[in-house]
Coordinates of C-alpha atoms in Angstrom, one line a residue:
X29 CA -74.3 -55.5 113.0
X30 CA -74.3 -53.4 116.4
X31 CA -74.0 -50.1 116.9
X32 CA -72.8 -48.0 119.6
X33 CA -74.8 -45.8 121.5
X34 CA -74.5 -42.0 121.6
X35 CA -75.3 -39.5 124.2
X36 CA -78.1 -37.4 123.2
X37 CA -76.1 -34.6 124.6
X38 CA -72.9 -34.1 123.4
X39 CA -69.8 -34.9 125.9
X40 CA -68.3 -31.1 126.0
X41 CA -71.6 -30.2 126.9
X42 CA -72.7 -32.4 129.4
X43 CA -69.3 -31.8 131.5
X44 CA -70.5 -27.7 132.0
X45 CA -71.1 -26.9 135.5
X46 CA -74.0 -24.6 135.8
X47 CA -72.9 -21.5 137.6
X48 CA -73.4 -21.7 140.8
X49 CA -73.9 -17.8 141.3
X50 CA -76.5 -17.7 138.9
X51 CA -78.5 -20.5 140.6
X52 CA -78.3 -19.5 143.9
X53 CA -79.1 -15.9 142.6
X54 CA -82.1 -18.1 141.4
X55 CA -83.3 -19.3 143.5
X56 CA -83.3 -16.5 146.2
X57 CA -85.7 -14.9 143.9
X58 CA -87.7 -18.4 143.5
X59 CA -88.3 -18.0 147.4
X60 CA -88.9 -13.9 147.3
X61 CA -91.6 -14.7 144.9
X62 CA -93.2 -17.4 146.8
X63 CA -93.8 -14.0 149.8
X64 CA -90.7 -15.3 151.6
X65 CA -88.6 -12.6 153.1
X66 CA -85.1 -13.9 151.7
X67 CA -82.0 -11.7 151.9
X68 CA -79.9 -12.9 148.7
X69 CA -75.5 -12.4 149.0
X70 CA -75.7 -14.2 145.8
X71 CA -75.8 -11.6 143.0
X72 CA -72.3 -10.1 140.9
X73 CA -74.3 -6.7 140.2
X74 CA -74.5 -3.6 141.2
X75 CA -77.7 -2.6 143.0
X76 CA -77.8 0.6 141.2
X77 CA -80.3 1.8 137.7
X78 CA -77.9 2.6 134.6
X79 CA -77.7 6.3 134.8
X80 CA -80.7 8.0 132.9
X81 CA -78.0 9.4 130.3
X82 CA -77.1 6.5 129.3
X83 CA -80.8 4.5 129.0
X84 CA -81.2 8.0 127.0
X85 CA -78.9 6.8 124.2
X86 CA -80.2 3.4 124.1
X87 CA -83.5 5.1 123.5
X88 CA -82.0 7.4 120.9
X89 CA -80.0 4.7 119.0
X90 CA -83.1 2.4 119.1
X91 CA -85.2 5.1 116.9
X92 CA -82.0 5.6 114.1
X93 CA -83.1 2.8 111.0
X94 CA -79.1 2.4 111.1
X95 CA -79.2 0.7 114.0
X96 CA -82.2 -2.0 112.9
X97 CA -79.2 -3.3 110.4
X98 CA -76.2 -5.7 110.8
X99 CA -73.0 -4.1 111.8
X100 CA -69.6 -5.4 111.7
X101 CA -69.1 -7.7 114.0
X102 CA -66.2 -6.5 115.5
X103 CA -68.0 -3.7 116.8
X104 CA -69.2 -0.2 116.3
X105 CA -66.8 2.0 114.9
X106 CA -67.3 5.2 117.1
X107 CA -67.3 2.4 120.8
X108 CA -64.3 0.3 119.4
X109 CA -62.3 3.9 119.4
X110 CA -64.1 4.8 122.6
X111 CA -62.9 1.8 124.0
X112 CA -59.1 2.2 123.0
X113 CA -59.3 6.0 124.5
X114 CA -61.1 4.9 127.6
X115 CA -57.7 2.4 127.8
X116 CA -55.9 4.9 127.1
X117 CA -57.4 7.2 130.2
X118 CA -58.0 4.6 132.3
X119 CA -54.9 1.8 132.2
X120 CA -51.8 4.5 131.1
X121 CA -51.4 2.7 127.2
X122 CA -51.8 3.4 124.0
X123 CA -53.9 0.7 121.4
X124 CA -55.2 1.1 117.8
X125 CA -59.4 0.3 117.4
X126 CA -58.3 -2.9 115.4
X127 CA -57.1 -4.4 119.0
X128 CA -60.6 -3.7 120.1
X129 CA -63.2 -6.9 119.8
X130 CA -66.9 -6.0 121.8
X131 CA -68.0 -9.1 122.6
X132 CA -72.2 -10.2 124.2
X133 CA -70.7 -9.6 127.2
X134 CA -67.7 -10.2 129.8
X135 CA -68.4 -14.0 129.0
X136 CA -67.9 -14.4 125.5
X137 CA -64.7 -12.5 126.4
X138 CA -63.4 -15.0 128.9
X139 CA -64.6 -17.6 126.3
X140 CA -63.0 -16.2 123.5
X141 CA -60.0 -15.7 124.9
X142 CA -59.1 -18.7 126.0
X143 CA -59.9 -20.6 122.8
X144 CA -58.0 -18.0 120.6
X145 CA -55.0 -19.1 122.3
X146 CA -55.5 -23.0 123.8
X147 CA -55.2 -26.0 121.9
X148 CA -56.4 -29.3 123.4
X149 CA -54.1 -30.6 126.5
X150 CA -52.4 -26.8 127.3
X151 CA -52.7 -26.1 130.6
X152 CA -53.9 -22.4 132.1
X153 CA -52.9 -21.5 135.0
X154 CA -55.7 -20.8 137.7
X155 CA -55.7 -19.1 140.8
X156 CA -57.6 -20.0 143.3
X157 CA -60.2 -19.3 144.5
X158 CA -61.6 -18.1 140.9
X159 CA -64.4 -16.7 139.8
X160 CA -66.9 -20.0 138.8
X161 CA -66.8 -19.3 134.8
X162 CA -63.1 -19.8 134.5
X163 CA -62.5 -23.3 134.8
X164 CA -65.8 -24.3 132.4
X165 CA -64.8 -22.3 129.9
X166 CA -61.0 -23.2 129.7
X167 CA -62.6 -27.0 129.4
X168 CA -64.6 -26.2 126.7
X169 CA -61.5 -24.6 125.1
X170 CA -59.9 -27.5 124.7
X171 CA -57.7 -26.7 128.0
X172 CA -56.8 -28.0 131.3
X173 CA -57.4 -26.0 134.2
X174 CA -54.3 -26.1 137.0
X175 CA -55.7 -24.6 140.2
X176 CA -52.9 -22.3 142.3
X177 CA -54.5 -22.3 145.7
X178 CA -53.9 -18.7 148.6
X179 CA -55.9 -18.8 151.4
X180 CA -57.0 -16.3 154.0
X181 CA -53.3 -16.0 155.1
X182 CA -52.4 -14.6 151.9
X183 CA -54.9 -12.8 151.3
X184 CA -55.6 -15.1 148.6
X185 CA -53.4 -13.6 146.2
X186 CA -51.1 -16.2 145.0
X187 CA -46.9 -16.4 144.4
X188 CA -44.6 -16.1 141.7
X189 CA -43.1 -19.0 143.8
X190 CA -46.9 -20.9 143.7
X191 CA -47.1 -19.9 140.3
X192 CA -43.8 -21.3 139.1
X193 CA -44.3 -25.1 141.3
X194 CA -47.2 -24.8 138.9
X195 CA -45.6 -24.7 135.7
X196 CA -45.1 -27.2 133.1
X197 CA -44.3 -27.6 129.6
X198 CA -47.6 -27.7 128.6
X199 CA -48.1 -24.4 130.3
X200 CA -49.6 -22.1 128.0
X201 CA -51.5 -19.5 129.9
X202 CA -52.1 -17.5 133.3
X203 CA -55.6 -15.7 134.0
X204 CA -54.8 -12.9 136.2
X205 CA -57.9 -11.2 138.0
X206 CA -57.5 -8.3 139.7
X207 CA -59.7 -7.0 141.8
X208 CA -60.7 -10.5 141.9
X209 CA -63.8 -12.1 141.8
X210 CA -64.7 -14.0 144.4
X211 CA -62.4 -13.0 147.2
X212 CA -62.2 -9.0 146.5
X213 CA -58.4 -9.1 146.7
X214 CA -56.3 -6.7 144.6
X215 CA -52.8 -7.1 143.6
X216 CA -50.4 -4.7 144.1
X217 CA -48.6 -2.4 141.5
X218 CA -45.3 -4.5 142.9
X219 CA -46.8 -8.0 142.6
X220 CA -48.5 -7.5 139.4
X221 CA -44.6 -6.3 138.0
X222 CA -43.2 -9.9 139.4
X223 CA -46.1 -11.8 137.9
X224 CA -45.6 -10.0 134.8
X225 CA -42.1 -10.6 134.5
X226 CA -42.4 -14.3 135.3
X227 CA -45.1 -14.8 132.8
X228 CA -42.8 -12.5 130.4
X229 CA -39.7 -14.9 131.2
X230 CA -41.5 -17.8 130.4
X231 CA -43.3 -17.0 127.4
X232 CA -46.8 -17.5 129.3
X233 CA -49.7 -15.6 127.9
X234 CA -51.6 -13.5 129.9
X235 CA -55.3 -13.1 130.3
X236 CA -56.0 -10.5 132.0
X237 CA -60.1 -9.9 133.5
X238 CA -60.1 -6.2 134.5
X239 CA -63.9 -5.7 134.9
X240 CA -64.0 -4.3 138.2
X241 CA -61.0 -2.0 137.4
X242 CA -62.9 0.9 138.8
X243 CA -64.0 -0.4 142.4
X244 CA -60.8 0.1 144.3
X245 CA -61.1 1.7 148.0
X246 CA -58.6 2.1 150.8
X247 CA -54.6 2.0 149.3
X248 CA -55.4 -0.4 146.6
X249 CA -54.0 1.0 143.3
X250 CA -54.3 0.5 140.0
X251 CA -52.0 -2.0 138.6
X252 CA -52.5 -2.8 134.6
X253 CA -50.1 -5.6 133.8
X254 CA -49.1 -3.8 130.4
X255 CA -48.7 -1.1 131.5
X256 CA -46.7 -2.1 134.0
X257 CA -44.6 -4.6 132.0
X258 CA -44.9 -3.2 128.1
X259 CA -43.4 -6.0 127.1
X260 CA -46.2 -8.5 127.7
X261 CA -48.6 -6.8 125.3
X262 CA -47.9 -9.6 122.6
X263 CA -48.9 -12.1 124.7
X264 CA -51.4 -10.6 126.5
X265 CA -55.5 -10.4 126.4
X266 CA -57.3 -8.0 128.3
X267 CA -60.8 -8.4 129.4
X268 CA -63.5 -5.5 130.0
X269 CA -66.9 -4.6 130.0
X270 CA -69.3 -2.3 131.3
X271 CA -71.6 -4.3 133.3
X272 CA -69.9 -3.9 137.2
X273 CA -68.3 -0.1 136.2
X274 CA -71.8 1.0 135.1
X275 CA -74.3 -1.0 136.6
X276 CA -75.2 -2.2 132.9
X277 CA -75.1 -6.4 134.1
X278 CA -78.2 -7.2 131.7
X279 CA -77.2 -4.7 128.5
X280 CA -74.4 -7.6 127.8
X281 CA -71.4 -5.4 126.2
X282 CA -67.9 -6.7 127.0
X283 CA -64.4 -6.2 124.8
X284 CA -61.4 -8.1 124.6
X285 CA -58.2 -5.9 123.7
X286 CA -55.1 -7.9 122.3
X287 CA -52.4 -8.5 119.4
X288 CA -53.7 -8.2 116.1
X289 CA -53.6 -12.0 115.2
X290 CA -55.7 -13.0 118.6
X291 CA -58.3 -10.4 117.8
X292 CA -58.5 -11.3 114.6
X293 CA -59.2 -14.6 115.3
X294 CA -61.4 -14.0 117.4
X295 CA -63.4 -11.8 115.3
X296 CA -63.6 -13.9 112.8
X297 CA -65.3 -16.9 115.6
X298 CA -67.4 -14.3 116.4
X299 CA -69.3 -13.5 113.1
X300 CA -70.1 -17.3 112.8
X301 CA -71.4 -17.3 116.7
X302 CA -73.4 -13.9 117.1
X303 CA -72.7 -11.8 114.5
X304 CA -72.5 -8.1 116.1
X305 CA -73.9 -6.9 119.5
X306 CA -76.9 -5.6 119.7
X307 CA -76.2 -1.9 118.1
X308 CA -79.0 -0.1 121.6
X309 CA -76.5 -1.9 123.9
X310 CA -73.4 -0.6 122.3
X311 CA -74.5 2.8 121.5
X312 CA -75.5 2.2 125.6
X313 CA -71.9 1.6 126.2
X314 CA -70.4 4.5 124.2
X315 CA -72.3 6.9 125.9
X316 CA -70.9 4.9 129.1
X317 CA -67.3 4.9 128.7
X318 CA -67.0 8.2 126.5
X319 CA -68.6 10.3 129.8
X320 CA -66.8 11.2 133.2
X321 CA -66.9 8.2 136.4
X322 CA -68.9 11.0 138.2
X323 CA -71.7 8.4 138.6
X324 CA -69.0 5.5 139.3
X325 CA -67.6 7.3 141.8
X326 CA -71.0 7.3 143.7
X327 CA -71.3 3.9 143.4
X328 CA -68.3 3.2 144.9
X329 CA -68.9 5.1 148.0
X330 CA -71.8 3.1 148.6
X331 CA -69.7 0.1 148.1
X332 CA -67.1 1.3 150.1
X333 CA -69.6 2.2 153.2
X334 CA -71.1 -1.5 152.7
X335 CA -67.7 -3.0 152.4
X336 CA -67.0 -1.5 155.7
X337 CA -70.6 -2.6 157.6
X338 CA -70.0 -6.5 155.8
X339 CA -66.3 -7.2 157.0
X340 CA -67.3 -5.2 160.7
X341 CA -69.9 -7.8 161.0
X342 CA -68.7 -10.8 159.7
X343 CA -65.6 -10.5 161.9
X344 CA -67.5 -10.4 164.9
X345 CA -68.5 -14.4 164.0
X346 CA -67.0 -16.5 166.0
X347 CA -65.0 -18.8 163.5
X348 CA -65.1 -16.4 160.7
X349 CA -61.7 -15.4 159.6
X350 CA -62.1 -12.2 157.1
X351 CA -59.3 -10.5 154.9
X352 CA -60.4 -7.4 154.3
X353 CA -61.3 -7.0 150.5
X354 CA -59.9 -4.1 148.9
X355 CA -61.5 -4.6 145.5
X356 CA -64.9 -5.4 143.1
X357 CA -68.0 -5.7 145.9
X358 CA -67.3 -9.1 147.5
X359 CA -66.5 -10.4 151.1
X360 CA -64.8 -14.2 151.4
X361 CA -64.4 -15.1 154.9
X362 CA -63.3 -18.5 155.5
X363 CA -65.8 -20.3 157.8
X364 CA -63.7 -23.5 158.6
X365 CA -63.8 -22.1 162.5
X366 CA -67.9 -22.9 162.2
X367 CA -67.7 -26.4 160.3
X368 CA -68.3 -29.2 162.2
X369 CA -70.0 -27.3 165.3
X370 CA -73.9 -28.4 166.0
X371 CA -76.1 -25.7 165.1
X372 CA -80.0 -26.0 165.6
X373 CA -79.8 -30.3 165.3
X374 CA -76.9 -29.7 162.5
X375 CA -73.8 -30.2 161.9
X376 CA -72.0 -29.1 159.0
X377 CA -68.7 -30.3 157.7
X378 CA -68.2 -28.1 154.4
X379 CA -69.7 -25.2 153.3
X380 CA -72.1 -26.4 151.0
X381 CA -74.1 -27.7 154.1
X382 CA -73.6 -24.5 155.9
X383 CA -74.6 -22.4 152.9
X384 CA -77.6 -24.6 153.0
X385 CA -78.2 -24.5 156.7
X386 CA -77.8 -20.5 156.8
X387 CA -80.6 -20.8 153.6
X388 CA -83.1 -23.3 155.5
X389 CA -83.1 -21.4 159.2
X390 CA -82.5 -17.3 158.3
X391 CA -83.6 -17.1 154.7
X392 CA -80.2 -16.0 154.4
X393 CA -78.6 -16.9 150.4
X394 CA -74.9 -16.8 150.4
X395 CA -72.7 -19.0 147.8
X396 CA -70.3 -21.8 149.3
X397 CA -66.9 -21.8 148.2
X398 CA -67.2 -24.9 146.6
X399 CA -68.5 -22.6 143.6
X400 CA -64.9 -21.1 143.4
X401 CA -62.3 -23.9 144.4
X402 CA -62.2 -25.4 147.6
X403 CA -64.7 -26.1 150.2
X404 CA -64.7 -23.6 153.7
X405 CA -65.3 -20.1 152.2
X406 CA -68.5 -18.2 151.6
X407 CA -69.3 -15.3 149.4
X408 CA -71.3 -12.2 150.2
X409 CA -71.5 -9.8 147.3
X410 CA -72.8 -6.5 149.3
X411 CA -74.2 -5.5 146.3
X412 CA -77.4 -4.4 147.8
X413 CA -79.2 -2.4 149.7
X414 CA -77.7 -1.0 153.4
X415 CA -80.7 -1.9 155.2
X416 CA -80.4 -5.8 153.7
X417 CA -77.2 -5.9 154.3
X418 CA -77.3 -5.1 158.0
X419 CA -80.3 -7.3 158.4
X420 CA -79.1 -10.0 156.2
X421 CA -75.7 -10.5 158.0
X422 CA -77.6 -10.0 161.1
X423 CA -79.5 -13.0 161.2
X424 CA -76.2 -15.1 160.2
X425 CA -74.4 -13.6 162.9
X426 CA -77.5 -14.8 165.3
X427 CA -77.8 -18.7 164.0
X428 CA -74.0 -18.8 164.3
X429 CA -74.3 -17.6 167.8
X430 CA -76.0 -21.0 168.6
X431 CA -72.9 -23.6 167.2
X432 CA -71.8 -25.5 169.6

């Protein structure tokens, strides 16, 4: 009798891309440690220390015996109610505490979101370029991906028009990110309402990634798609967190807000995978989103300045082509001018190579677009210091002086 062979790592598994952020974000830090004087673009945090009042309830909650215990898994009481006030305050709508799941994090959000709602072979729409989680975990959903591709010409913000060539019948659901995540583009109040209305029209849900909701700079406005189209809020997810708005990246406290049934769902996925969050974090994040955005709104002028100095410089490239972001604390410039010029013996053809190349000569780390759709983009978080910034950029805008 013959048997067949199995995998010793299960299919769904072995199919995950690792994340590409992460790794170059890696290994920038690989090469700092080894004395090298690397410059890393790589990294989706703030810069900043959580503010002290915050780390204050941490070390508060850490010392009450309450919080040694299990809690429910949905979350804490007194944050799930912060949360629906904060939505409230923030995003112009009303939500009861039972809409309210805090998730380990932004990423079991996304995660959970998707597989409260996909079964296998629905497809989700994607615009492009997207942040490098999305596609994985729609995958592991059970789900297929359909990419919706704007360029630099559109500042990649995608169509109702793109959107509906996209749709099928098997269409189930449209991720909408906004500020976005790679590219730093922000939709409008306007263009949210048409997406909102298409997606409303053809009984699409939408999920909705508002975690840098707060880093807005020039005329960019806020735009919350239920708020703007009430009539979505059955069918639509919203995902938060307080790791961009409060420098709080490594504390891992997201939320997912939806109809009853989603959440419930998802809750009850959640008490088989991690039980609750860990009760220091969340206490960590009530303090957070129950105080004023005096400390955000310090951030943001930092961003704002960097933002300035990153797009400045990068436009002065030769090549480059750079919308100017107006959200989150990314720049996306599409290098496809550089690509295929000879620089220092080299010549490279995608992005990947020239991510590579920039890494190798000026111990420069940026990410290649091939992290976030297609191939001829690179992205610079200027989530770091001034002085890195200017140096870091600097020494990219010198190697590229040399293509030929």
């Amino acid at each position: 009798m013959s048997t067949t062979p199995h995998s010793r790592v299960s299919a769904r598994f072995a199919a995950i891309t690792p994340s590409a952020t992460l790794a170059v974000d890696a290994k920038a830090k690989a090469l700092k440690a080894q004395g090298r004087p690397v410059i890393g673009f790589g990294a989706g945090e703030p810069d900043f220390p959580t503010a002290d009042y915050i780390v204050e309830a941490a070390v508060a909650a850490a010392r009450e015996p309450a919080m040694h215990r299990y809690t429910p898994a949905s979350g804490l009481p007194a944050l799930r109610r912060a949360i629906a006030d904060k939505t409230l305050r923030d995003s112009g709508y009303e939500i009861d505490t039972a809409q309210v799941l805090v998730t380990n994090g932004g990423k079991q959000a996304v995660f959970q979101a998707f597989a409260s709602v996909l079964d296998p072979g629905d497809e989700a729409l994607l615009p492009t370029p997207y942040w490098t989680t999305y596609p994985e975990v729609i995958k592991l959903a059970g789900g297929v991906p359909v990419t919706v591709f704007a360029g630099a010409d559109q500042d990649y913000k995608v169509t109702v028009e793109q959107l509906e060539a996209a749709r099928t019948e098997r269409t189930k659901v449209l991720l909408h990110c906004s500020p976005s995540n790679p590219t730093g583009a922000v939709y409008t109040p306007e263009e949210t309402i048409a997406i909102g209305q298409w997606a409303l029209e053809h009984g699409i849900w939408v999920i909705t990634d508002e975690i840098y909701e707060h880093l807005l700079y020039e005329d960019a406005a806020p735009a919350h798609i239920v708020r703007l189209v009430p009539e979505l809020a059955d069918r639509t997810i919203v995902l938060n967190g307080v790791a961009k708005t409060y420098a709080m990246t490594g504390w891992r406290v997201g939320w997912m807000v939806g109809p009853l049934d989603v959440i419930k769902a998802a809750t009850s996925f959640q008490s088989h995978l991690t039980s609750n969050v860990s009760n220091v974090a969340q206490r960590a994040a009530l303090e957070a989103v129950s105080g004023d955005l005096t400390v955000v709104s310090e951030m943001r002028g930092a961003f704002d300045r960097r933002r300035r100095t990153i797009v400045d410089m990068l436009s002065s490239i030769e090549g480059f082509e750079v919308p100017v972001p107006k959200g989150a604390f990314y720049a996306y410039p599409s290098v496809e001018g550089v690509l295929g010029k000879q620089i220092r013996g080299r010549v490279p053809t995608t992005s990947a190579e020239l991510a590579d190349l920039i890494l190798d000569e000026v111990e420069v780390a940026v990410v290649p677009g091939e992290a976030f759709g297609p191939s001829g983009f690179l992205r610079l978080s200027y989530a770091l210091s001034d002085a890195d910034l200017i140096e870091g950029v600097g020494r990219i805008q010198e190697l590229l002086a040399e293509a030929k």
